[in-house]
Short mmCIF file of C-alpha atoms in Angstrom, two decimals:
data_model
loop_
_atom_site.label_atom_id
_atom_site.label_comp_id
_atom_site.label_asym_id
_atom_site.label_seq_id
_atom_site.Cartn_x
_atom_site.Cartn_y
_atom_site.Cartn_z
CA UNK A 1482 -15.98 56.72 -22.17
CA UNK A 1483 -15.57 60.45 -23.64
CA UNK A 1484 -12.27 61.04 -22.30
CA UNK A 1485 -10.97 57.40 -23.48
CA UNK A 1486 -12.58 58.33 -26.47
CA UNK A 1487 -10.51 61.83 -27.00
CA UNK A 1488 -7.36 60.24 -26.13
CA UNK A 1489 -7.67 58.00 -28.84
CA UNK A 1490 -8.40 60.32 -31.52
CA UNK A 1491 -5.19 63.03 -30.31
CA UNK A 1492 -3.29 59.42 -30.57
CA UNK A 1493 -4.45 58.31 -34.06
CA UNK A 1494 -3.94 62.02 -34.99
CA UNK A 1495 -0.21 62.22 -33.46
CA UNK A 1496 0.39 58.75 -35.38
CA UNK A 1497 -0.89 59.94 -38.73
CA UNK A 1498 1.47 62.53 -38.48
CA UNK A 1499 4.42 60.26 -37.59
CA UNK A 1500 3.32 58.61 -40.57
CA UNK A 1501 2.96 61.55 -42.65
CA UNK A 1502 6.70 62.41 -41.50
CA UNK A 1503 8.21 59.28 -42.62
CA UNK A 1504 7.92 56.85 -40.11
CA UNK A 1505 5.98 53.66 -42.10
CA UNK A 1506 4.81 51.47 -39.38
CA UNK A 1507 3.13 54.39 -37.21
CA UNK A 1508 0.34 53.69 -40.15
CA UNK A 1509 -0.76 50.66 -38.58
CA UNK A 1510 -0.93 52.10 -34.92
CA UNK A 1511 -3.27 55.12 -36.73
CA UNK A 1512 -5.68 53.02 -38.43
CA UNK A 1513 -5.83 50.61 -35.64
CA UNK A 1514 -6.49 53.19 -32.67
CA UNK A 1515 -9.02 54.38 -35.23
CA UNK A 1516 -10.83 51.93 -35.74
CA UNK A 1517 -11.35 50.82 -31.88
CA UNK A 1518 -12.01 54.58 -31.22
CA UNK A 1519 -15.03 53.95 -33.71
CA UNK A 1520 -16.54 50.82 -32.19
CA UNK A 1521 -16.46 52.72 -28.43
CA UNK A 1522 -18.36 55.55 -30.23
CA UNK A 1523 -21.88 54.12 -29.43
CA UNK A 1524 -21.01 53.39 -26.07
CA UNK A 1525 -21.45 57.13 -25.11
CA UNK A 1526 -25.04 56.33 -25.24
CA UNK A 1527 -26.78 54.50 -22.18
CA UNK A 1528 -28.71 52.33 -24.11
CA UNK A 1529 -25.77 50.49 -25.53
CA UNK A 1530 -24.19 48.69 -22.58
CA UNK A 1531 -20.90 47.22 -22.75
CA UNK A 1532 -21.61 43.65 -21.61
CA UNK A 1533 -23.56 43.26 -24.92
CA UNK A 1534 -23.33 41.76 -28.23
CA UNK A 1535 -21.62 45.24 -29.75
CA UNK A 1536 -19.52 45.25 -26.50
CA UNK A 1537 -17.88 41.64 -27.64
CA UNK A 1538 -17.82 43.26 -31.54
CA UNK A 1539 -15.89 46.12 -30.25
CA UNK A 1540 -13.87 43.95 -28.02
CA UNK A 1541 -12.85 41.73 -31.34
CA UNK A 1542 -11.87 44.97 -32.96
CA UNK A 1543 -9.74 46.57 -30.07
CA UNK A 1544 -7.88 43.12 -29.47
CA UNK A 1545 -7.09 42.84 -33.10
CA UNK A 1546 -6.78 46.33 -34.99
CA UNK A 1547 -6.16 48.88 -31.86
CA UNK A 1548 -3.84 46.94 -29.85
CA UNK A 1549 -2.11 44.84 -32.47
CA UNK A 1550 -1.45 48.12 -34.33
CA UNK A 1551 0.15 49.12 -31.55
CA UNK A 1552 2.39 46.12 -30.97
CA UNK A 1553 3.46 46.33 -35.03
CA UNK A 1554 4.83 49.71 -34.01
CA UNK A 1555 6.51 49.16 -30.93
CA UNK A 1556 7.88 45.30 -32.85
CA UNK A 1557 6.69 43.13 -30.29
CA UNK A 1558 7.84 40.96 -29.58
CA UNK A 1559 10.12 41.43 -32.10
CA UNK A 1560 10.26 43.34 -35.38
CA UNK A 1561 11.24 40.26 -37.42
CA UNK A 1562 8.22 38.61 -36.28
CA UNK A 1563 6.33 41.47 -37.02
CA UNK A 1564 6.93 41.22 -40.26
CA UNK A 1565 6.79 38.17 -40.99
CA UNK A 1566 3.71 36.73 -38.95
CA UNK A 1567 1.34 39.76 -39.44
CA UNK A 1568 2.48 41.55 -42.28
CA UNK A 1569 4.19 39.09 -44.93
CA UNK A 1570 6.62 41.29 -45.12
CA UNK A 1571 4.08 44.38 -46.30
CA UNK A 1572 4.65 48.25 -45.53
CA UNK A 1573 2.00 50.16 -44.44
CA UNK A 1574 2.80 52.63 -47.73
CA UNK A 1575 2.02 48.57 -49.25
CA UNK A 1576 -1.44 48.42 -47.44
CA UNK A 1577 -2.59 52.33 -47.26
CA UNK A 1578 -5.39 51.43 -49.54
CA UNK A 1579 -6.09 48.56 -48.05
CA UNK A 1580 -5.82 50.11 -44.45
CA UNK A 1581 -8.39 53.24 -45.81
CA UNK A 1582 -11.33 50.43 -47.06
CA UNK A 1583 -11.08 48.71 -43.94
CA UNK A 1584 -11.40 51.82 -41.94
CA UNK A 1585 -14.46 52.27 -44.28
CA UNK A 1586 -16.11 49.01 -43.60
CA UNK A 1587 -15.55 49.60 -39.67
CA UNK A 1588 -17.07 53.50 -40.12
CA UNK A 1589 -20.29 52.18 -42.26
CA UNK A 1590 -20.80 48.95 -39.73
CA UNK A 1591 -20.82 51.42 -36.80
CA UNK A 1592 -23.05 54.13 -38.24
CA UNK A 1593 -25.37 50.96 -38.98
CA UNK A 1594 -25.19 49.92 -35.54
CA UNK A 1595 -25.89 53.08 -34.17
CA UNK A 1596 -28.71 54.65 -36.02
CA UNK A 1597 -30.94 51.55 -35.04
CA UNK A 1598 -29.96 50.17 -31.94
CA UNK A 1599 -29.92 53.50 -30.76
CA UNK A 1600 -33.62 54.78 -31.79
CA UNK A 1601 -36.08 54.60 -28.78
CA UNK A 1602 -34.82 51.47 -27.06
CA UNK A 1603 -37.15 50.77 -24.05
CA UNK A 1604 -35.01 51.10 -20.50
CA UNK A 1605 -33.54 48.61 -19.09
CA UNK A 1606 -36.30 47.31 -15.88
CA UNK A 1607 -34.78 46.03 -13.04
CA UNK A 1608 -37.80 46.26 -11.07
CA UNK A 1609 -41.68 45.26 -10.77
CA UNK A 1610 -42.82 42.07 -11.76
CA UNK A 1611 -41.43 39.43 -14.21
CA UNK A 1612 -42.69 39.69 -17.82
CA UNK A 1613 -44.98 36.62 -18.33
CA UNK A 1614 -43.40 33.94 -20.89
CA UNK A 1615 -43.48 30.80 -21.22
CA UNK A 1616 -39.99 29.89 -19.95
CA UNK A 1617 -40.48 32.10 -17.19
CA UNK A 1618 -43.32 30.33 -15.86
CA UNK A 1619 -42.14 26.64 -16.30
CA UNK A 1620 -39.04 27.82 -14.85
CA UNK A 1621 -40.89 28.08 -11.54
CA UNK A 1622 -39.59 24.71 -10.04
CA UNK A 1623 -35.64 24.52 -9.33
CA UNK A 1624 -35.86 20.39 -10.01
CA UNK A 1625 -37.53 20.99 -13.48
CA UNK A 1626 -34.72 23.72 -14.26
CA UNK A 1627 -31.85 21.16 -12.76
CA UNK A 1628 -32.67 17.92 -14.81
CA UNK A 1629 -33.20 20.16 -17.86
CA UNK A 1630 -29.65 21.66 -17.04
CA UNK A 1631 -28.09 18.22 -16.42
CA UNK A 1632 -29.66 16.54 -19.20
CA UNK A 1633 -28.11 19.05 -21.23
CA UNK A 1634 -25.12 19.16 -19.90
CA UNK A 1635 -24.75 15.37 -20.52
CA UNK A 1636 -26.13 15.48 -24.05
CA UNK A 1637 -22.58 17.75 -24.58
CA UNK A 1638 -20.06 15.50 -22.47
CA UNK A 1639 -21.37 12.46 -24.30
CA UNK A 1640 -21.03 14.15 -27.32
CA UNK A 1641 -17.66 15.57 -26.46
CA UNK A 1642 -16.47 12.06 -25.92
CA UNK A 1643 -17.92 10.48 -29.16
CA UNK A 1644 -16.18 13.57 -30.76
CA UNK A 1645 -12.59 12.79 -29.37
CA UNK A 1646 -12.95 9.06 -29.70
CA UNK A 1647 -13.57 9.69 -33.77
CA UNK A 1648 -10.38 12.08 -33.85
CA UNK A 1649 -8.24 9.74 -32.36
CA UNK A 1650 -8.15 10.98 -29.01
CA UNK A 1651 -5.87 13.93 -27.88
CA UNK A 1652 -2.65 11.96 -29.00
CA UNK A 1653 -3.22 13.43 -32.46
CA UNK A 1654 -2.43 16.63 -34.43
CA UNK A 1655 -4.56 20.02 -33.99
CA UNK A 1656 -5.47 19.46 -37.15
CA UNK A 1657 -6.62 15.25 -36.71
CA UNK A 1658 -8.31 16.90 -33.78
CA UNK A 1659 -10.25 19.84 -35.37
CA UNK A 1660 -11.41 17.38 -37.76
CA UNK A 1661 -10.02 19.58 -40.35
CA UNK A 1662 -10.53 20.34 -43.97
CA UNK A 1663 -7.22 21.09 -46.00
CA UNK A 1664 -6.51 23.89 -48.55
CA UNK A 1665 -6.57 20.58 -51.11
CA UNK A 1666 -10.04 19.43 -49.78
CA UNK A 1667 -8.82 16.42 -47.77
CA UNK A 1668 -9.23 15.35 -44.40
CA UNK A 1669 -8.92 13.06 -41.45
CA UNK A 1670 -12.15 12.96 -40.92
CA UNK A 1671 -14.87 15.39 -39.50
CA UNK A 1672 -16.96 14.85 -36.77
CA UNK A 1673 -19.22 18.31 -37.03
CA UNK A 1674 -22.30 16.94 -35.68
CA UNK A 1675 -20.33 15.64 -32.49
CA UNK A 1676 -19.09 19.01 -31.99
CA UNK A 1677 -22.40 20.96 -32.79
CA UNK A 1678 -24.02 18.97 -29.72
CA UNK A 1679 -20.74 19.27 -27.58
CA UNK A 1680 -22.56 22.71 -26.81
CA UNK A 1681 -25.22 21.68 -25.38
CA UNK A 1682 -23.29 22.25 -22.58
CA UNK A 1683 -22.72 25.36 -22.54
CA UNK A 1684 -26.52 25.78 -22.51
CA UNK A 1685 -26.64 23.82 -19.61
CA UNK A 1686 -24.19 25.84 -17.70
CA UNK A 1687 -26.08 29.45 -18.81
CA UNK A 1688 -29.23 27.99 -17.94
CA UNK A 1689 -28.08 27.29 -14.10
CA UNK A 1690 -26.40 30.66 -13.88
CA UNK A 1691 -29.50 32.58 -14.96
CA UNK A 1692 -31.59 30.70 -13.69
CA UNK A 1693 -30.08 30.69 -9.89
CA UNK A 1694 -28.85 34.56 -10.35
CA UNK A 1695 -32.35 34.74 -10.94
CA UNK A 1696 -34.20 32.65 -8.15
CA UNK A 1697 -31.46 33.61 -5.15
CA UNK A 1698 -30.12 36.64 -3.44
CA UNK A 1699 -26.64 34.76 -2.58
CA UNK A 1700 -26.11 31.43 -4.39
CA UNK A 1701 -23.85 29.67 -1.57
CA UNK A 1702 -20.99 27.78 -2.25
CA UNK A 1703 -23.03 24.49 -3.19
CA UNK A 1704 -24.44 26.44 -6.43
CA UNK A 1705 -21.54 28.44 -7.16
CA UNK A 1706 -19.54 24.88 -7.46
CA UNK A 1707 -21.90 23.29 -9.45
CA UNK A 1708 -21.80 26.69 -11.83
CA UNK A 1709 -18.16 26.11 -11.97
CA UNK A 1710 -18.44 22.56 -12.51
CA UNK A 1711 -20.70 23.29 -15.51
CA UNK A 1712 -18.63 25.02 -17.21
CA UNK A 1713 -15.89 23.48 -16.83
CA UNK A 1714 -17.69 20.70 -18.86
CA UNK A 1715 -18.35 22.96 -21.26
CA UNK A 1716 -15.07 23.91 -22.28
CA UNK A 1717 -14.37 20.46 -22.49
CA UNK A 1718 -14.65 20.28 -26.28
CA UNK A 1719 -11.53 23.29 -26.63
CA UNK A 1720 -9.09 20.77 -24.90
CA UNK A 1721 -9.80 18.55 -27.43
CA UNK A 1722 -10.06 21.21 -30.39
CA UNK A 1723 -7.35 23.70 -28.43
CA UNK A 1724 -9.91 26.14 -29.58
CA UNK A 1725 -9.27 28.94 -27.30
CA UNK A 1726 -11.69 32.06 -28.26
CA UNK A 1727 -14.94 30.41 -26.60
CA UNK A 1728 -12.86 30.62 -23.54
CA UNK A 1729 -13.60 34.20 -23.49
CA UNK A 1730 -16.59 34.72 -25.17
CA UNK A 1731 -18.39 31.89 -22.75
CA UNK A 1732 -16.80 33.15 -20.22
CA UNK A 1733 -17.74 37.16 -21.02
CA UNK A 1734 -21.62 35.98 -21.63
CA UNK A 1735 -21.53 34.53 -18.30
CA UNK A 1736 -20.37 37.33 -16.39
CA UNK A 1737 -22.64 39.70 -19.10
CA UNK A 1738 -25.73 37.59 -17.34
CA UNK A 1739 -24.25 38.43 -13.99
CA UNK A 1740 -24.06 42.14 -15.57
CA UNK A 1741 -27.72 41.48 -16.75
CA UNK A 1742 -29.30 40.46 -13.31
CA UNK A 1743 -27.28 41.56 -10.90
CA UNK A 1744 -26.37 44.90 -12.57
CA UNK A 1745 -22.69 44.61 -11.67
CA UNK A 1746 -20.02 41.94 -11.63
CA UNK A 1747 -18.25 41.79 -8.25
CA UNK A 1748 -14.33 42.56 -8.98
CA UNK A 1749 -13.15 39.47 -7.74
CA UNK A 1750 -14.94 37.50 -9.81
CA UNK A 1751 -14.13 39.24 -12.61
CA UNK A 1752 -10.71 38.82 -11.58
CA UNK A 1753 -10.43 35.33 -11.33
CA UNK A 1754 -12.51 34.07 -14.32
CA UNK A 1755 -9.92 36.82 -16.16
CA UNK A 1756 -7.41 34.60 -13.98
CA UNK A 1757 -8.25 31.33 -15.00
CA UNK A 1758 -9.22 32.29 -18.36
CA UNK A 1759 -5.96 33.57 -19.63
CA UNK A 1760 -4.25 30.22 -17.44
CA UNK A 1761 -6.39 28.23 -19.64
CA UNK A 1762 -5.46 30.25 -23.16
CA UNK A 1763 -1.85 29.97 -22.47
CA UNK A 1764 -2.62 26.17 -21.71
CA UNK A 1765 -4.05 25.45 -25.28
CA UNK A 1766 -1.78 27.79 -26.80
CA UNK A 1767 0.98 25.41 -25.67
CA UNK A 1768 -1.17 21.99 -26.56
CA UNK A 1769 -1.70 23.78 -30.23
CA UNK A 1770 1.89 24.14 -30.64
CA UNK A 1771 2.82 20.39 -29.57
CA UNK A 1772 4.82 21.63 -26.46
CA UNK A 1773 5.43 19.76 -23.26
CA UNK A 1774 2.78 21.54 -21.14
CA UNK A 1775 3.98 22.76 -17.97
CA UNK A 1776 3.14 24.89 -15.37
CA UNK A 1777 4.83 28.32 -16.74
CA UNK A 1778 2.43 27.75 -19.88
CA UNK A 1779 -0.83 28.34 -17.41
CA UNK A 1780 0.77 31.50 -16.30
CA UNK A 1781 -1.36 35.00 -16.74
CA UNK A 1782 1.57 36.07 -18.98
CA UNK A 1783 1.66 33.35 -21.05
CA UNK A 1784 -2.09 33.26 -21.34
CA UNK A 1785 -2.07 37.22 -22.62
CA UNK A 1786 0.83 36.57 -25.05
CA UNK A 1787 -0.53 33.82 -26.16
CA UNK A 1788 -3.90 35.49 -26.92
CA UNK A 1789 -2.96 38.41 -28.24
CA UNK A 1790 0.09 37.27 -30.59
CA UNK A 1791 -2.23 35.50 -32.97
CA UNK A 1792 -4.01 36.52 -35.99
CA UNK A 1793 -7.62 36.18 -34.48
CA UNK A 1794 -10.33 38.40 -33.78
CA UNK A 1795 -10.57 41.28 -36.14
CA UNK A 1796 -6.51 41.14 -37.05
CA UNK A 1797 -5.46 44.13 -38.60
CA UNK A 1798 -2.61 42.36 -40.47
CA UNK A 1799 -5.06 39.82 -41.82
CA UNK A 1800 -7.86 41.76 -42.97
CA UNK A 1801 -5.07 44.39 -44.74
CA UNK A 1802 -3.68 41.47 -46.84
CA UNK A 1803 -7.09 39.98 -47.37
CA UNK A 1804 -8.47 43.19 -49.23
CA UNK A 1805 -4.61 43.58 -50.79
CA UNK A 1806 -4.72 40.39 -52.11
CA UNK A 1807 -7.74 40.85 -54.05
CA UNK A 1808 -8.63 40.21 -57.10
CA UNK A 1809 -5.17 39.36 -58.19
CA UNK A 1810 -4.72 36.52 -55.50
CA UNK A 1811 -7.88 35.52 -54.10
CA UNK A 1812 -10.22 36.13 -57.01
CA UNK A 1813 -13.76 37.54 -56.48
CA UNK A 1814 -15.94 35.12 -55.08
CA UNK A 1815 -18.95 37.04 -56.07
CA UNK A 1816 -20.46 35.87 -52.82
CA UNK A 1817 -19.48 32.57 -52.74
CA UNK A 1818 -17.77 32.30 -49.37
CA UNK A 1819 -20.84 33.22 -47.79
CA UNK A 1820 -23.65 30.83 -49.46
CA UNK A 1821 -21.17 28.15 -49.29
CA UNK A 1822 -22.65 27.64 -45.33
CA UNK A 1823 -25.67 26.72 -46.98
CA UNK A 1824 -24.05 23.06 -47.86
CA UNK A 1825 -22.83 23.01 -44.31
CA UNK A 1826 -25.07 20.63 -42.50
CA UNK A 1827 -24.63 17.75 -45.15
CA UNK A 1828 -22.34 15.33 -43.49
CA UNK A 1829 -18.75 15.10 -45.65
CA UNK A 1830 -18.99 11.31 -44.87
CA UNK A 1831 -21.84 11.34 -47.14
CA UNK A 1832 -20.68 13.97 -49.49
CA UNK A 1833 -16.61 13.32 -49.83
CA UNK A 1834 -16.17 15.81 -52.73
CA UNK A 1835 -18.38 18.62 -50.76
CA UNK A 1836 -16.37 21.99 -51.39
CA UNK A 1837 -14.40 23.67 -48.54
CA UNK A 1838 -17.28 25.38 -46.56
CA UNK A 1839 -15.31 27.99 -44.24
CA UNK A 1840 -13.17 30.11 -46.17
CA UNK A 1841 -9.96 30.59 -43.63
CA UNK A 1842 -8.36 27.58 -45.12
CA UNK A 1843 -7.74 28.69 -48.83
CA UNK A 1844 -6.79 32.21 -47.10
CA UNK A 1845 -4.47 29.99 -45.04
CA UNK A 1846 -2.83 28.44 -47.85
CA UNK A 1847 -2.60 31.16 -50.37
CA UNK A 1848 -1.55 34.15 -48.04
CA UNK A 1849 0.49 32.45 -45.44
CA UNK A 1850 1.03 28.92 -46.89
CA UNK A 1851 -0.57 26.65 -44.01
CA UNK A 1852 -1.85 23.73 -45.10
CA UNK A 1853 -4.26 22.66 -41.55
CA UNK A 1854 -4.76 25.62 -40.05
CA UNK A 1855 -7.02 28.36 -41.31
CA UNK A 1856 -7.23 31.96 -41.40
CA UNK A 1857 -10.49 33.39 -40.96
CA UNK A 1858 -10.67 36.59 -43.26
CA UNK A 1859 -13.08 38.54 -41.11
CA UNK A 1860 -15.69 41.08 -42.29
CA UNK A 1861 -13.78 43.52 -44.07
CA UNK A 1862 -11.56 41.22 -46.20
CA UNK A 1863 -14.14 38.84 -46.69
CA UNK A 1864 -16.60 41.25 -47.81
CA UNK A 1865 -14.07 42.85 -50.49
CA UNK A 1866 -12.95 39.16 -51.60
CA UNK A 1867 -16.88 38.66 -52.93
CA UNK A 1868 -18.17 42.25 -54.08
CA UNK A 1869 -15.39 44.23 -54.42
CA UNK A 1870 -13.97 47.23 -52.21
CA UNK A 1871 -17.25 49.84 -52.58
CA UNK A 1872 -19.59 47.12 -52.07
CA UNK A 1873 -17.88 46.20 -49.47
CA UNK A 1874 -18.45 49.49 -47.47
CA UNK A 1875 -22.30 49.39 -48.53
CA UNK A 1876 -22.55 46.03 -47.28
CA UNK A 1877 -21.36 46.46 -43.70
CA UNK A 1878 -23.65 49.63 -43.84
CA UNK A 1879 -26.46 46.73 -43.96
CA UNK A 1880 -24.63 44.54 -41.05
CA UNK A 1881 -24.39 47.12 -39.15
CA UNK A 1882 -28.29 47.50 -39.70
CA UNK A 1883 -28.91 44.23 -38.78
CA UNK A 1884 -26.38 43.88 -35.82
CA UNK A 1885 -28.33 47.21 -34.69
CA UNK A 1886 -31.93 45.83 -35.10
CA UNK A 1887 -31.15 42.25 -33.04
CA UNK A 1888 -29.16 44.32 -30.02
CA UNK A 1889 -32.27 46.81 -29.92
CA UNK A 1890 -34.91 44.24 -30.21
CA UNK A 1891 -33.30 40.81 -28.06
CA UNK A 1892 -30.89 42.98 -25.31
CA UNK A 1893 -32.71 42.14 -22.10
CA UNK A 1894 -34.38 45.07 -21.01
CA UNK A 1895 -36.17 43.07 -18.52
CA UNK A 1896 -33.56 41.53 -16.32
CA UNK A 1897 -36.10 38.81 -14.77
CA UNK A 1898 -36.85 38.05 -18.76
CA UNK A 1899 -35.46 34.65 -18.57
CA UNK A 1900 -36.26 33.78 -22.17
CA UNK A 1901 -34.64 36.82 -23.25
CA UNK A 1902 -31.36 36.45 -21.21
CA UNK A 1903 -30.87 33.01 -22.23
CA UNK A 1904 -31.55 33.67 -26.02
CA UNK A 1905 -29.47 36.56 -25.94
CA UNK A 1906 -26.79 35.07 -24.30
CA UNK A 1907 -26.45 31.95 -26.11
CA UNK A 1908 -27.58 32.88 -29.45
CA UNK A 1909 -26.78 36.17 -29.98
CA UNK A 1910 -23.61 37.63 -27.94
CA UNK A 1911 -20.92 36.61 -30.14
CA UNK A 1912 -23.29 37.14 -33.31
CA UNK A 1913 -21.35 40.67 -33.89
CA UNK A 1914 -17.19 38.98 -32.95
CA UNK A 1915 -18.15 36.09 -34.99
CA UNK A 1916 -19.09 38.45 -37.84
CA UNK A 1917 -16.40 41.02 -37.76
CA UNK A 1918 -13.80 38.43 -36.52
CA UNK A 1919 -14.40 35.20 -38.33
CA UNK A 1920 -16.33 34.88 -41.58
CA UNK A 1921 -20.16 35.90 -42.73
CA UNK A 1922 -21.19 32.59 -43.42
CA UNK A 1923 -19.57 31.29 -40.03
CA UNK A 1924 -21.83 34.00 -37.96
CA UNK A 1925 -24.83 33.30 -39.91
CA UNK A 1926 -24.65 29.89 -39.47
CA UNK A 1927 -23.27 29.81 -35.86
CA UNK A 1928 -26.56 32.06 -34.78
CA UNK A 1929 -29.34 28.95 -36.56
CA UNK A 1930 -26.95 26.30 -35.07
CA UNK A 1931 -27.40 27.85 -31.21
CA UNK A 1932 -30.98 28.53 -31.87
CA UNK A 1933 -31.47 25.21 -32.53
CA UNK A 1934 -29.79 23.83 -29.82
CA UNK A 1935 -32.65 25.67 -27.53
CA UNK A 1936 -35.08 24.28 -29.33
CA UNK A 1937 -35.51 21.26 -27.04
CA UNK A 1938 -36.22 23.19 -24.28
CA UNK A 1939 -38.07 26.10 -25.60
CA UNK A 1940 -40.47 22.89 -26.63
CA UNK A 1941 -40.12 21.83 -22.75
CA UNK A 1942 -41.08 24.66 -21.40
CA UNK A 1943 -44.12 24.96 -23.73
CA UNK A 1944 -45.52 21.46 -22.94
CA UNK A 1945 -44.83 21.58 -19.38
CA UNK A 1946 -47.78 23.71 -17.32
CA UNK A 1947 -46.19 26.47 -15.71
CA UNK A 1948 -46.41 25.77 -11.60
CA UNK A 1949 -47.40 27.90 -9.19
CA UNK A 1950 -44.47 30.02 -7.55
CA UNK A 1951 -43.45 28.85 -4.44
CA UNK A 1952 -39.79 29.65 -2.37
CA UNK A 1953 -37.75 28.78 -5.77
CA UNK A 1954 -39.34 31.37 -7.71
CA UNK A 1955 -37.58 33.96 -9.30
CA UNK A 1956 -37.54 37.16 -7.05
CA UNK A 1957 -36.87 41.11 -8.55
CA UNK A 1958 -33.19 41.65 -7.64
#
């Protein structure tokens, strides 16, 4: 990581110069190499591993701000489009404030992170016996874990199905489909609570990986198709939604709990979930934009374009105009963005006149004049748009606190710790993407809504006395 590390700070130094020198748009690639260089800082220590809720943080950050910046200075794929999809038409000598408290929010997050997450965390045990817990005990008998797993995993495709039969089916637009909530308050029709329990798959599909990564030295191809088959069901929501980022982030937390167990992901496996992954973006990407899907759209090309030429994860175009448009734009919120989550769970069927909850559509509207589709504002812009540009930088100081204390405290450490591997996994991996990438009020909320989805089980697992081991037992890897 050091020499990765140094090569991005001589490049960040050579573009300042550029920029320094006249040439505008070598800005962006500066303050974008910069700020990726700063989220790979606490990697140099072993007790942050990369398959780990900072890992998918940093990830968010070097996808959006490092590499984007890049693209804005080479113009790709063109310099009109450029301008107009991530910049509005904005110079960097526009945005150099902007670009400075951004930079600031990413510095004080980090230093958060680190100073916690990095103070006396235990070492990671891959040996010895399992740590007694509850889970770990009643997850003695492969049947017991199986019907759990299934159950769960047809608690989401039901759900998934209720969901797409109240949207119309998949004949409608993204934004009939997302259920979504205009700029102006109205909608089609939601169907949140449909899509909440749609991921109960997921759960389903972590809880057979871990749980057979676990129990077996080789899986076979029975398990490893049933795995597949899993998750597959548990994307099935995104064709409906063409929601494309939990095609990743599923996908990285279940290769993380191969990381976890196993202590290393074999490279073809890596390869082909990467393989069928970006197939599957480029797939959605083409569904989103009401295209005739064909087979060039499932292409690895297509997929990478397609996930990269967007204004998700931490976008450094979005969070500069964010913070720029502030106050005289997107007034001061004064926190309300954030504590507007709190009204989320009250059904808008019973509440018609509920205010907008997630803040990317009025961004949407006002910035880039889309009237479905949102646009998260991320940590940085979000946390200027409510307190202002200094608070801002104190503020992710405190994040960064609390995304240090919850990596320190629920990384597994234990790696036959199936409580804490499934926790972590589902509850807490995209905690720190969701934050910096998405909205503060969307991460908070996200992390209750997947606790709560393990509550049936963790209440399983409790009532049911935990068997004696026998041949399904999990072994020390």
């Amino acid at each position: 990581m050091l020499p990765v590390l140094a090569l991005e700070i001589a490049a960040a130094a050579l573009f300042f110069t550029h920029w320094a020198l006249g040439s505008d748009m070598s800005g962006f690639a500066a303050v974008g190499i910069l700020m990726g260089a700063i989220t790979h800082a606490p990697f140099l220590s072993t007790r942050i591993p990369v398959w780990s809720m900072w890992g998918m943080a940093s990830f968010t950050v070097t996808i959006g701000a490092e590499l984007r910046g890049v693209l804005m200075l080479a113009g790709y794929p063109s310099e009109a489009f450029v301008e107009s999809f991530f910049l509005g038409g904005k110079t960097f000598s526009d945005l150099s404030g902007p670009s400075f408290v951004a930079l600031g929010t990413i510095l004080a997050l980090t230093l958060g992170f680190a100073l916690v997450a990095n103070r006396s965390a235990p070492a990671i045990k891959s040996h010895g016996p399992a740590s007694p817990n509850a889970l770990q005990s009643s997850l003695a008998s492969e049947p017991f874990v199986v019907v759990v797993a299934a159950s769960y995993l047809m608690v989401g495709a039901v759900c998934t199905y209720l969901y797409t039969r109240g949207v119309g089916g998949i004949a409608g637009s993204i934004g009939e489909r997302r259920g979504a909530v205009n700029a102006d308050g109205t909608t089609t029709g939601t169907f949140g609570y449909y899509e909440f329990l749609a991921g109960a798959s997921a759960v389903g599909a972590m809880l057979l990986l871990i749980y057979w990564l676990s129990a077996r030295e080789h899986l076979g191809p029975g398990r490893i198709f049933v795995v597949a088959v899993a998750f597959t069901s548990a994307f099935g929501i995104n064709w409906v939604t063409t929601t494309r980022a939990d095609l990743v982030y599923v996908s990285a937390a279940a290769l993380a709990a191969i990381v976890i167990i196993r202590k290393h992901v074999p490279w073809i496996t890596a390869l082909l979930v990467g393989t069928i992954v970006l197939g599957a973006i480029g797939g959605l990407t083409a569904a989103r934009a009401a295209d005739d899907v064909t087979r060039e759209n499932f292409s690895v090309s297509y997929g990478i374009d397609s996930g990269i030429l967007n204004r998700n994860a931490y976008d450094l175009g979005k969070t500069l105009r964010v913070i720029d448009a502030v106050p005289e734009v997107l007034p001061y919120e004064n926190g309300g963005t954030i504590t507007r989550f709190a009204l989320a769970p009250i059904p808008r069927s019973f509440w018609p006149e509920k205010p907008i909850i997630t803040p990317g559509p009025i961004v949407g509207a006002r910035l880039y004049g889309t009237t479905r589709s949102g646009v998260p504002p991320g940590l940085s812009g979000e946390l200027v748009w409510n307190f202002g540009r200094l608070l801002a930088v104190a503020f992710a100081f405190l994040f960064g606190l609390l995304l240090g204390g919850i990596e320190k405290r629920w990384y597994p450490r234990n790696t036959q710790d199936l409580t804490g591997i499934l926790i972590y996994l589902t509850v807490f991996f995209t905690f720190g993407k969701d934050l910096l990438g998405v909205s503060v009020g969307n991460a908070v909320f996200g992390v209750f809504g997947d606790f709560l989805l393990l509550v049936p089980l963790l209440v399983l697992v409790r009532l049911r006395p935990g068997p004696r081991r026998d041949r399904y037992s999990p072994v020390t890897m």
